[in-house]
Coordinates of C-alpha atoms and ligand atoms in Angstrom, one line a residue:
M1374 CA 9.3 -22.9 -14.6
T1375 CA 11.9 -25.4 -13.2
G1376 CA 13.6 -25.1 -9.9
R1377 CA 16.9 -24.5 -11.7
E1378 CA 15.5 -21.6 -13.7
L1379 CA 14.1 -20.0 -10.6
E1380 CA 17.5 -20.3 -8.8
E1381 CA 19.2 -18.7 -11.9
F1382 CA 16.7 -15.8 -11.6
R1383 CA 17.4 -15.5 -7.9
A1384 CA 21.1 -15.2 -8.6
E1385 CA 20.4 -12.6 -11.2
V1386 CA 18.3 -10.5 -8.8
R1387 CA 20.9 -10.9 -6.0
E1388 CA 23.6 -9.6 -8.3
W1389 CA 21.5 -6.7 -9.3
C1390 CA 20.7 -5.8 -5.7
R1391 CA 24.4 -5.9 -4.7
A1392 CA 25.2 -3.5 -7.6
H1393 CA 22.2 -1.2 -7.2
V1394 CA 20.7 -1.0 -3.6
P1395 CA 22.3 2.1 -2.1
S1396 CA 24.0 0.9 1.1
D1397 CA 23.5 4.3 2.9
W1398 CA 19.8 5.0 2.1
R1399 CA 18.7 4.6 5.7
Q1400 CA 21.2 7.4 6.7
T1401 CA 20.5 9.7 3.7
Q1402 CA 16.7 9.3 4.0
T1403 CA 16.7 10.1 7.8
G1404 CA 15.7 13.7 8.1
A1405 CA 15.3 14.0 4.3
S1406 CA 13.2 17.0 3.0
D1407 CA 10.1 16.3 1.0
A1408 CA 11.9 17.2 -2.2
E1409 CA 14.8 14.8 -1.4
F1410 CA 12.3 12.1 -0.6
V1411 CA 10.5 12.5 -3.9
R1412 CA 13.7 12.7 -5.9
F1413 CA 15.1 9.6 -4.2
Q1414 CA 11.9 7.6 -4.8
Q1415 CA 11.6 8.7 -8.4
D1416 CA 15.2 7.7 -9.0
W1417 CA 14.8 4.3 -7.3
F1418 CA 11.7 3.6 -9.3
Q1419 CA 13.5 4.3 -12.6
Q1420 CA 16.4 2.0 -11.6
L1421 CA 13.9 -0.8 -10.9
R1422 CA 12.1 -0.1 -14.1
A1423 CA 15.3 -0.3 -16.2
A1424 CA 15.9 -3.8 -14.7
G1425 CA 12.3 -4.9 -15.4
Y1426 CA 11.5 -5.0 -11.6
A1427 CA 9.2 -2.0 -11.1
V1428 CA 5.9 -3.5 -12.3
P1429 CA 6.4 -7.2 -12.6
H1430 CA 2.7 -7.9 -12.0
W1431 CA 1.4 -5.8 -14.9
P1432 CA 0.6 -7.4 -18.3
V1433 CA 3.5 -7.9 -20.6
E1434 CA 2.4 -5.2 -23.1
Y1435 CA 2.7 -2.5 -20.4
G1436 CA 6.1 -3.6 -19.1
G1437 CA 5.3 -6.5 -16.8
G1438 CA 4.5 -10.2 -17.4
M1439 CA 6.8 -11.7 -14.8
P1440 CA 5.7 -15.2 -13.8
V1441 CA 4.3 -15.4 -10.2
A1442 CA 7.1 -17.6 -9.0
E1443 CA 9.7 -15.1 -10.1
Q1444 CA 7.7 -12.2 -8.5
I1445 CA 7.9 -14.0 -5.2
V1446 CA 11.7 -14.4 -5.6
L1447 CA 12.1 -10.8 -6.6
Y1448 CA 10.3 -9.4 -3.4
Q1449 CA 12.2 -11.9 -1.2
E1450 CA 15.5 -10.7 -2.6
L1451 CA 14.7 -7.0 -2.4
A1452 CA 13.7 -7.5 1.2
A1453 CA 16.8 -9.6 2.0
H1454 CA 19.0 -6.9 0.6
D1455 CA 17.1 -4.2 2.5
A1456 CA 16.2 -2.3 -0.6
P1457 CA 14.2 1.0 -0.2
R1458 CA 10.4 0.6 -0.6
L1459 CA 8.5 2.1 -3.5
V1460 CA 6.4 4.2 -1.1
L1461 CA 5.5 7.0 -3.5
A1462 CA 4.6 4.8 -6.5
F1463 CA 2.6 2.3 -4.3
V1464 CA -1.0 3.5 -5.2
A1465 CA 0.0 4.1 -8.8
V1466 CA 1.5 0.7 -9.6
H1467 CA -1.0 -1.3 -7.5
H1468 CA -4.4 0.5 -7.0
A1469 CA -4.5 2.8 -10.1
A1470 CA -3.1 0.2 -12.4
A1471 CA -5.4 -2.6 -11.2
T1472 CA -8.4 -0.3 -11.6
L1473 CA -7.5 0.9 -15.0
L1474 CA -6.7 -2.6 -16.3
A1475 CA -10.0 -4.0 -15.0
A1476 CA -12.4 -1.2 -15.6
G1477 CA -10.7 1.7 -17.5
T1478 CA -11.1 2.5 -21.2
E1479 CA -8.3 1.7 -23.7
E1480 CA -7.8 5.5 -23.9
Q1481 CA -7.5 5.8 -20.1
R1482 CA -5.0 2.9 -20.0
R1483 CA -2.9 4.4 -22.8
R1484 CA -2.9 7.8 -21.2
H1485 CA -2.0 6.7 -17.6
L1486 CA -0.1 3.4 -17.5
P1487 CA 3.0 4.7 -19.5
A1488 CA 2.8 8.0 -17.4
I1489 CA 2.9 5.9 -14.2
L1490 CA 6.1 4.3 -15.5
D1491 CA 7.5 7.8 -16.1
G1492 CA 6.7 8.7 -12.5
E1493 CA 3.1 9.9 -12.3
I1494 CA 2.0 9.7 -8.6
W1495 CA -1.5 8.7 -7.5
V1496 CA -3.6 8.9 -4.3
Q1497 CA -6.7 7.1 -3.3
G1498 CA -9.6 9.5 -2.4
F1499 CA -12.2 7.2 -0.9
S1500 CA -12.6 7.8 2.8
E1501 CA -14.5 10.8 4.2
P1502 CA -15.1 12.1 7.8
G1503 CA -18.4 10.1 7.9
A1504 CA -17.4 7.2 5.6
G1505 CA -14.7 4.8 6.5
S1506 CA -15.7 1.3 7.4
D1507 CA -19.1 2.2 5.9
L1508 CA -17.6 3.6 2.7
A1509 CA -20.9 3.6 0.9
A1510 CA -22.1 6.4 3.2
L1511 CA -19.8 8.9 1.3
R1512 CA -21.3 12.3 0.7
T1513 CA -19.0 14.0 -1.8
T1514 CA -21.3 14.8 -4.7
A1515 CA -20.7 14.9 -8.5
R1516 CA -23.3 16.7 -10.6
R1517 CA -23.3 16.3 -14.4
A1518 CA -23.0 19.7 -16.2
G1519 CA -22.7 19.2 -20.0
D1520 CA -19.6 17.2 -20.7
E1521 CA -18.2 17.7 -17.2
Y1522 CA -19.0 16.7 -13.6
V1523 CA -18.9 19.3 -10.9
V1524 CA -17.6 17.8 -7.6
T1525 CA -17.9 19.2 -4.1
G1526 CA -17.0 17.5 -0.8
Q1527 CA -14.2 16.4 1.5
K1528 CA -11.9 13.4 1.6
V1529 CA -9.7 12.4 4.5
W1530 CA -6.8 10.1 5.4
A1531 CA -5.6 10.2 1.7
S1532 CA -2.1 8.8 1.9
G1533 CA 0.5 10.8 0.0
A1534 CA -2.0 13.3 -1.4
Q1535 CA 0.5 16.1 -0.9
Y1536 CA 2.7 14.5 -3.6
A1537 CA 0.0 13.3 -6.0
D1538 CA -0.6 14.2 -9.6
W1539 CA -3.9 12.2 -9.9
C1540 CA -6.6 10.9 -7.5
L1541 CA -8.8 7.8 -7.6
L1542 CA -12.0 9.5 -6.5
L1543 CA -15.4 8.2 -5.4
A1544 CA -18.4 10.6 -5.5
R1545 CA -22.1 10.3 -5.3
T1546 CA -23.9 10.9 -8.6
D1547 CA -27.4 9.8 -7.6
P1548 CA -28.5 10.9 -4.1
N1549 CA -31.8 9.1 -4.5
A1550 CA -30.5 5.6 -5.3
P1551 CA -29.7 3.0 -2.7
K1552 CA -26.3 4.1 -1.3
R1553 CA -24.1 1.6 -3.2
Q1554 CA -25.9 2.2 -6.5
G1555 CA -25.5 6.0 -6.6
I1556 CA -21.7 6.2 -6.6
S1557 CA -19.4 6.9 -9.5
Y1558 CA -15.6 6.5 -9.9
F1559 CA -13.5 9.3 -11.4
L1560 CA -9.9 10.1 -12.3
L1561 CA -9.1 13.5 -10.9
D1562 CA -6.2 15.7 -11.9
M1563 CA -5.0 17.1 -8.6
R1564 CA -4.0 20.4 -10.3
T1565 CA -7.6 21.2 -11.2
P1566 CA -8.9 24.5 -9.7
G1567 CA -10.9 23.9 -6.5
V1568 CA -8.7 21.0 -5.1
E1569 CA -7.0 21.9 -1.8
V1570 CA -4.8 19.4 0.0
R1571 CA -4.0 19.8 3.8
P1572 CA -1.5 17.4 5.3
I1573 CA -2.4 15.9 8.7
R1574 CA 0.3 15.8 11.3
Q1575 CA 0.5 12.5 13.1
A1576 CA 1.8 11.4 16.6
T1577 CA 5.1 10.4 15.0
G1578 CA 5.6 13.9 13.6
E1579 CA 5.2 12.7 10.0
S1580 CA 2.4 13.6 7.7
H1581 CA 1.6 10.3 6.0
F1582 CA -1.9 11.4 5.0
C1583 CA -4.0 14.4 4.1
E1584 CA -7.4 16.0 3.9
I1585 CA -8.6 16.8 0.4
F1586 CA -11.2 19.6 0.0
L1587 CA -13.1 19.7 -3.3
D1588 CA -14.9 22.9 -4.1
E1589 CA -16.9 22.9 -7.4
V1590 CA -14.1 20.9 -9.1
R1591 CA -14.7 20.3 -12.8
I1592 CA -13.9 16.8 -14.1
P1593 CA -14.3 16.0 -17.8
A1594 CA -16.9 13.2 -18.3
D1595 CA -14.3 11.0 -20.1
R1596 CA -12.5 10.6 -16.8
L1597 CA -15.3 8.5 -15.4
V1598 CA -14.2 4.9 -14.9
G1599 CA -17.0 2.4 -15.8
A1600 CA -20.5 3.7 -16.3
E1601 CA -22.1 6.4 -14.1
N1602 CA -23.4 4.9 -10.8
T1603 CA -21.3 1.8 -11.1
G1604 CA -18.4 3.2 -9.0
W1605 CA -19.0 0.8 -6.1
R1606 CA -18.2 -2.2 -8.3
V1607 CA -15.2 -0.5 -9.8
A1608 CA -13.9 0.4 -6.3
Q1609 CA -13.7 -3.3 -5.4
Q1610 CA -11.0 -3.7 -8.1
T1611 CA -9.0 -0.9 -6.3
L1612 CA -9.4 -2.5 -2.9
G1613 CA -8.5 -5.9 -4.3
A1614 CA -5.1 -4.5 -5.3
E1615 CA -4.1 -4.5 -1.7
R1616 CA -4.1 -8.3 -1.6
G1617 CA -1.4 -10.7 -2.5
L1618 CA 1.8 -9.2 -3.6
T1619 CA 1.6 -6.0 -1.5
M1620 CA 1.2 -8.2 1.6
L1621 CA 4.0 -10.6 0.5
E1622 CA 6.4 -7.6 0.2
L1623 CA 5.6 -6.3 3.6
A1624 CA 5.8 -9.7 5.2
E1625 CA 9.3 -10.3 3.7
R1626 CA 10.5 -6.9 4.9
L1627 CA 9.3 -7.7 8.4
G1628 CA 10.9 -11.1 8.3
N1629 CA 14.2 -9.6 7.2
A1630 CA 15.1 -6.1 8.4
G1631 CA 12.4 -6.2 11.1
F1632 CA 13.6 -9.4 12.7
R1633 CA 17.3 -8.4 12.3
W1634 CA 16.7 -5.1 14.2
L1635 CA 14.9 -7.1 16.9
A1636 CA 17.6 -9.7 17.3
E1637 CA 20.1 -6.9 17.6
A1638 CA 18.0 -5.2 20.3
C1639 CA 17.9 -8.5 22.2
A1640 CA 21.6 -9.2 22.0
P1641 CA 23.3 -10.7 24.0
I1642 CA 20.4 -13.2 24.5
D1643 CA 21.2 -14.4 28.1
D1644 CA 17.6 -14.2 29.4
P1645 CA 15.5 -17.3 28.7
V1646 CA 12.3 -15.2 28.6
V1647 CA 13.7 -12.9 25.9
A1648 CA 15.0 -16.0 24.0
D1649 CA 11.6 -17.6 24.2
R1650 CA 9.7 -14.5 22.9
L1651 CA 12.2 -14.0 20.1
A1652 CA 11.8 -17.6 19.0
T1653 CA 8.0 -17.3 19.1
L1654 CA 8.1 -14.2 16.9
E1655 CA 10.5 -15.9 14.5
I1656 CA 8.1 -18.8 14.2
E1657 CA 5.2 -16.4 13.7
L1658 CA 7.1 -14.6 11.0
T1659 CA 7.9 -17.8 9.2
G1660 CA 4.1 -18.6 9.3
L1661 CA 3.2 -15.2 8.0
R1662 CA 5.7 -15.5 5.0
A1663 CA 4.3 -18.9 4.1
L1664 CA 0.7 -17.6 4.3
C1665 CA 1.6 -14.7 2.0
R1666 CA 3.4 -16.9 -0.6
D1667 CA 0.3 -19.2 -0.5
L1668 CA -2.0 -16.2 -1.0
V1669 CA -0.1 -14.9 -4.0
E1670 CA 0.0 -18.3 -5.7
R1671 CA -3.7 -18.9 -5.1
H1672 CA -4.6 -15.4 -6.4
A1673 CA -2.7 -16.2 -9.6
A1674 CA -4.4 -19.5 -9.9
A1675 CA -7.8 -17.9 -9.1
T1676 CA -8.4 -20.4 -6.2
A1677 CA -8.2 -17.9 -3.3
G1678 CA -11.1 -18.1 -0.8
P1679 CA -13.2 -15.1 0.0
A1680 CA -11.6 -14.5 3.4
D1681 CA -7.9 -15.5 2.6
A1682 CA -6.7 -11.9 2.1
S1683 CA -8.4 -10.8 5.3
I1684 CA -6.7 -13.6 7.3
V1685 CA -3.3 -12.4 6.0
K1686 CA -3.9 -8.7 6.6
L1687 CA -5.2 -9.4 10.1
Y1688 CA -2.2 -11.6 11.0
Y1689 CA 0.4 -9.3 9.5
S1690 CA -0.9 -6.1 11.2
E1691 CA -1.3 -7.7 14.7
L1692 CA 2.1 -9.5 14.4
L1693 CA 3.7 -6.1 13.4
Q1694 CA 2.3 -4.7 16.6
R1695 CA 3.6 -7.5 18.7
L1696 CA 7.1 -7.3 17.2
T1697 CA 7.5 -3.6 17.5
D1698 CA 6.0 -3.6 21.0
F1699 CA 8.7 -6.2 22.0
G1700 CA 11.4 -4.1 20.3
A1701 CA 10.4 -1.1 22.3
E1702 CA 10.5 -3.2 25.5
V1703 CA 13.9 -4.8 24.9
G1704 CA 15.6 -1.9 23.1
G1705 CA 16.4 0.0 26.4
M1706 CA 16.6 3.7 26.6
A1707 CA 17.6 4.2 23.0
A1708 CA 14.3 2.6 21.9
Q1709 CA 12.4 5.3 23.7
T1710 CA 14.6 8.3 22.7
V1711 CA 15.4 7.7 19.0
V1712 CA 12.6 9.6 17.4
R1713 CA 13.9 9.9 13.8
K1714 CA 13.5 7.2 11.2
P1715 CA 14.3 7.1 7.4
M1716 CA 11.7 7.9 4.8
S1717 CA 11.4 5.3 2.0
G1718 CA 11.3 2.5 4.5
G1719 CA 8.5 0.5 6.1
W1720 CA 7.2 0.0 9.6
E1721 CA 10.5 -1.6 10.7
S1722 CA 13.3 0.8 11.1
G1723 CA 14.7 -0.1 14.6
A1724 CA 13.5 3.3 15.9
W1725 CA 11.2 1.2 18.1
V1726 CA 8.9 3.8 19.6
L1727 CA 8.1 5.2 16.2
D1728 CA 7.8 1.8 14.7
F1729 CA 5.4 0.8 17.5
V1730 CA 3.2 3.9 17.1
G1731 CA 3.3 3.6 13.3
S1732 CA 2.3 -0.1 13.5
W1733 CA -1.2 0.9 14.7
E1734 CA -1.8 2.4 11.2
W1735 CA -2.0 -1.1 9.9
T1736 CA -5.0 -2.3 11.8
I1737 CA -7.1 0.5 10.3
P1738 CA -6.7 1.1 6.5
G1739 CA -8.0 -1.4 3.9
G1740 CA -10.7 -2.5 6.5
T1741 CA -10.1 -2.4 10.2
S1742 CA -9.4 -5.6 12.2
E1743 CA -13.0 -5.7 13.3
I1744 CA -14.2 -5.6 9.7
Q1745 CA -11.6 -8.3 8.7
R1746 CA -12.8 -10.5 11.6
T1747 CA -16.4 -10.1 10.3
I1748 CA -15.3 -11.0 6.8
I1749 CA -13.5 -14.1 8.1
A1750 CA -16.5 -15.1 10.2
E1751 CA -19.2 -14.6 7.6
R1752 CA -17.5 -15.3 4.2
G1753 CA -14.7 -17.6 5.4
L1754 CA -16.4 -19.7 8.1
G1755 CA -20.0 -19.2 6.9
L1756 CA -21.2 -18.0 10.3
P1757 CA -24.6 -16.2 10.4
R1758 CA -24.4 -12.4 9.6
A1759 CA -24.0 -10.2 12.6
Ligands
FAD2154 C1 -2.5 4.7 7.7 C2 -3.8 4.9 7.1 C3 -3.8 5.2 5.7 C4 -5.0 5.4 5.1 N1 -5.0 5.7 3.7 C5 -6.1 6.0 3.1 C6 -6.1 6.4 1.7 O1 -5.0 6.5 1.1 N2 -7.2 6.7 1.1 C7 -8.4 6.5 1.7 O2 -9.5 6.8 1.1 N3 -8.5 6.2 3.0 C8 -7.4 5.9 3.7 N4 -7.4 5.5 5.0 C9 -8.7 5.5 5.7 C10 -9.2 4.1 6.1 O3 -9.6 3.4 5.0 C11 -10.3 4.3 7.2 O4 -9.6 4.9 8.3 C12 -10.9 3.0 7.6 O5 -11.7 2.5 6.6 C13 -11.7 3.1 8.9 O6 -12.6 4.1 8.8 P1 -12.8 5.2 9.9 O7 -11.4 5.8 10.2 O8 -13.8 6.2 9.4 O9 -13.3 4.5 11.2 P2 -14.8 4.0 11.5 O10 -15.3 3.3 10.3 O11 -15.6 5.1 12.1 O12 -14.5 2.9 12.6 C14 -14.3 3.3 14.0 C15 -14.2 2.0 14.8 O13 -15.5 1.3 14.8 C16 -15.3 0.0 14.3 N5 -16.4 -0.4 13.4 C17 -16.9 0.3 12.4 N6 -17.9 -0.3 11.7 C18 -17.9 -1.6 12.3 C19 -18.7 -2.7 12.1 N7 -19.7 -2.8 11.1 N8 -18.5 -3.8 12.9 C20 -17.5 -3.8 13.9 N9 -16.8 -2.7 14.1 C21 -17.0 -1.6 13.4 C22 -14.0 0.0 13.5 O14 -13.4 -1.3 13.4 C23 -13.1 1.0 14.3 O15 -12.6 0.3 15.4 C24 -6.2 5.3 5.7 C25 -6.2 5.1 7.1 C26 -5.0 4.9 7.8 C27 -5.0 4.7 9.3

């Protein structure tokens, strides 16, 4: 792809954004009800789909096939035009799709990928009260009974479970095998009898995630992904989906809206200490965006190192904390008292105290910062195992 073709594509996306990004979404999504949030997200998803921008990373036969260089431009322009985020479809278009494409049957792919494009919502049901960093310690069990599995247990921190139609579920099928070898991977219809979802109220007042209780839940055997007891390997495909493009999108949003809110909070910049910290953050954001572009390109070329994604995730999450912390510091009284922020956005809304509290979510999921540092040390630098 030539530079000229890429610039033509950028102009096309810019024009589309000017015509389609709702200018008032931050106002209409502040204080929106759950139903309004879901409707808005579904509608935005369909607009992106009609333009060919909803699943650019999927294979061409399922509606994707966009070259990587264009995907980078697409996410840069969506962020530059402060487009709403696809919050609700996130697990479906990234985690569920990556898993089904890598390990699902043809039948499972045909059943779910078109349905995801029509708006099917997914949740990831991996973590449990005693299994987070040590995910392989999970205790939810699945017992084979004829052509079904009967599942009992509890999941926790399941983002968006209250809206989900389907769940990516890990459960133990062989209690006697070494712990990584006795786990299986299921597609669970969230409307199956015995599934109970309880939202968890957070410090910000939102309920981003939920507990899921499973009581003798029956899952047809053809909803197993991969062979029985190979779920650990399949789960690596799901976790791998968090790399690359998802980080690029978040970094671009932090570098655009996030930095704009921050510069506004600092204005007028007549204090050299404030100017210095703002400049440092801008330099760090430039570094982060370059790191993300590099990661996406190396993923596409299959040349990414084993710790590259960990480096990006660690740097993004800690920079997000530094930036929102500084916003809360310079934003004056308003930064402490505005306690409403729009749904459909990210962790950068200009409601600084909420953004700062929310930023701590990022050093935990997808592997905590301690786990990322261990990966960087052992797999990236080749240091001896702890
Ligand atoms: C915003 C958010 C969204 C999430 N969404 C989902 C979701 O959709 N689906 C899902 O399944 N899960 C989800 N999670 C759960 C997330 O994956 C776990 O919280 C995470 O893996 C950490 O597990 P834990 O909470 O049990 O903490 P623990 O594993 O108990 O860790 C507690 C502390 O001990 C440290 N620690 C643990 N083990 C080690 C070690 N070996 N070396 C050094 N330090 C260690 C950790 O770094 C941490 O500081 C989400 C979590 C958050 C915060």
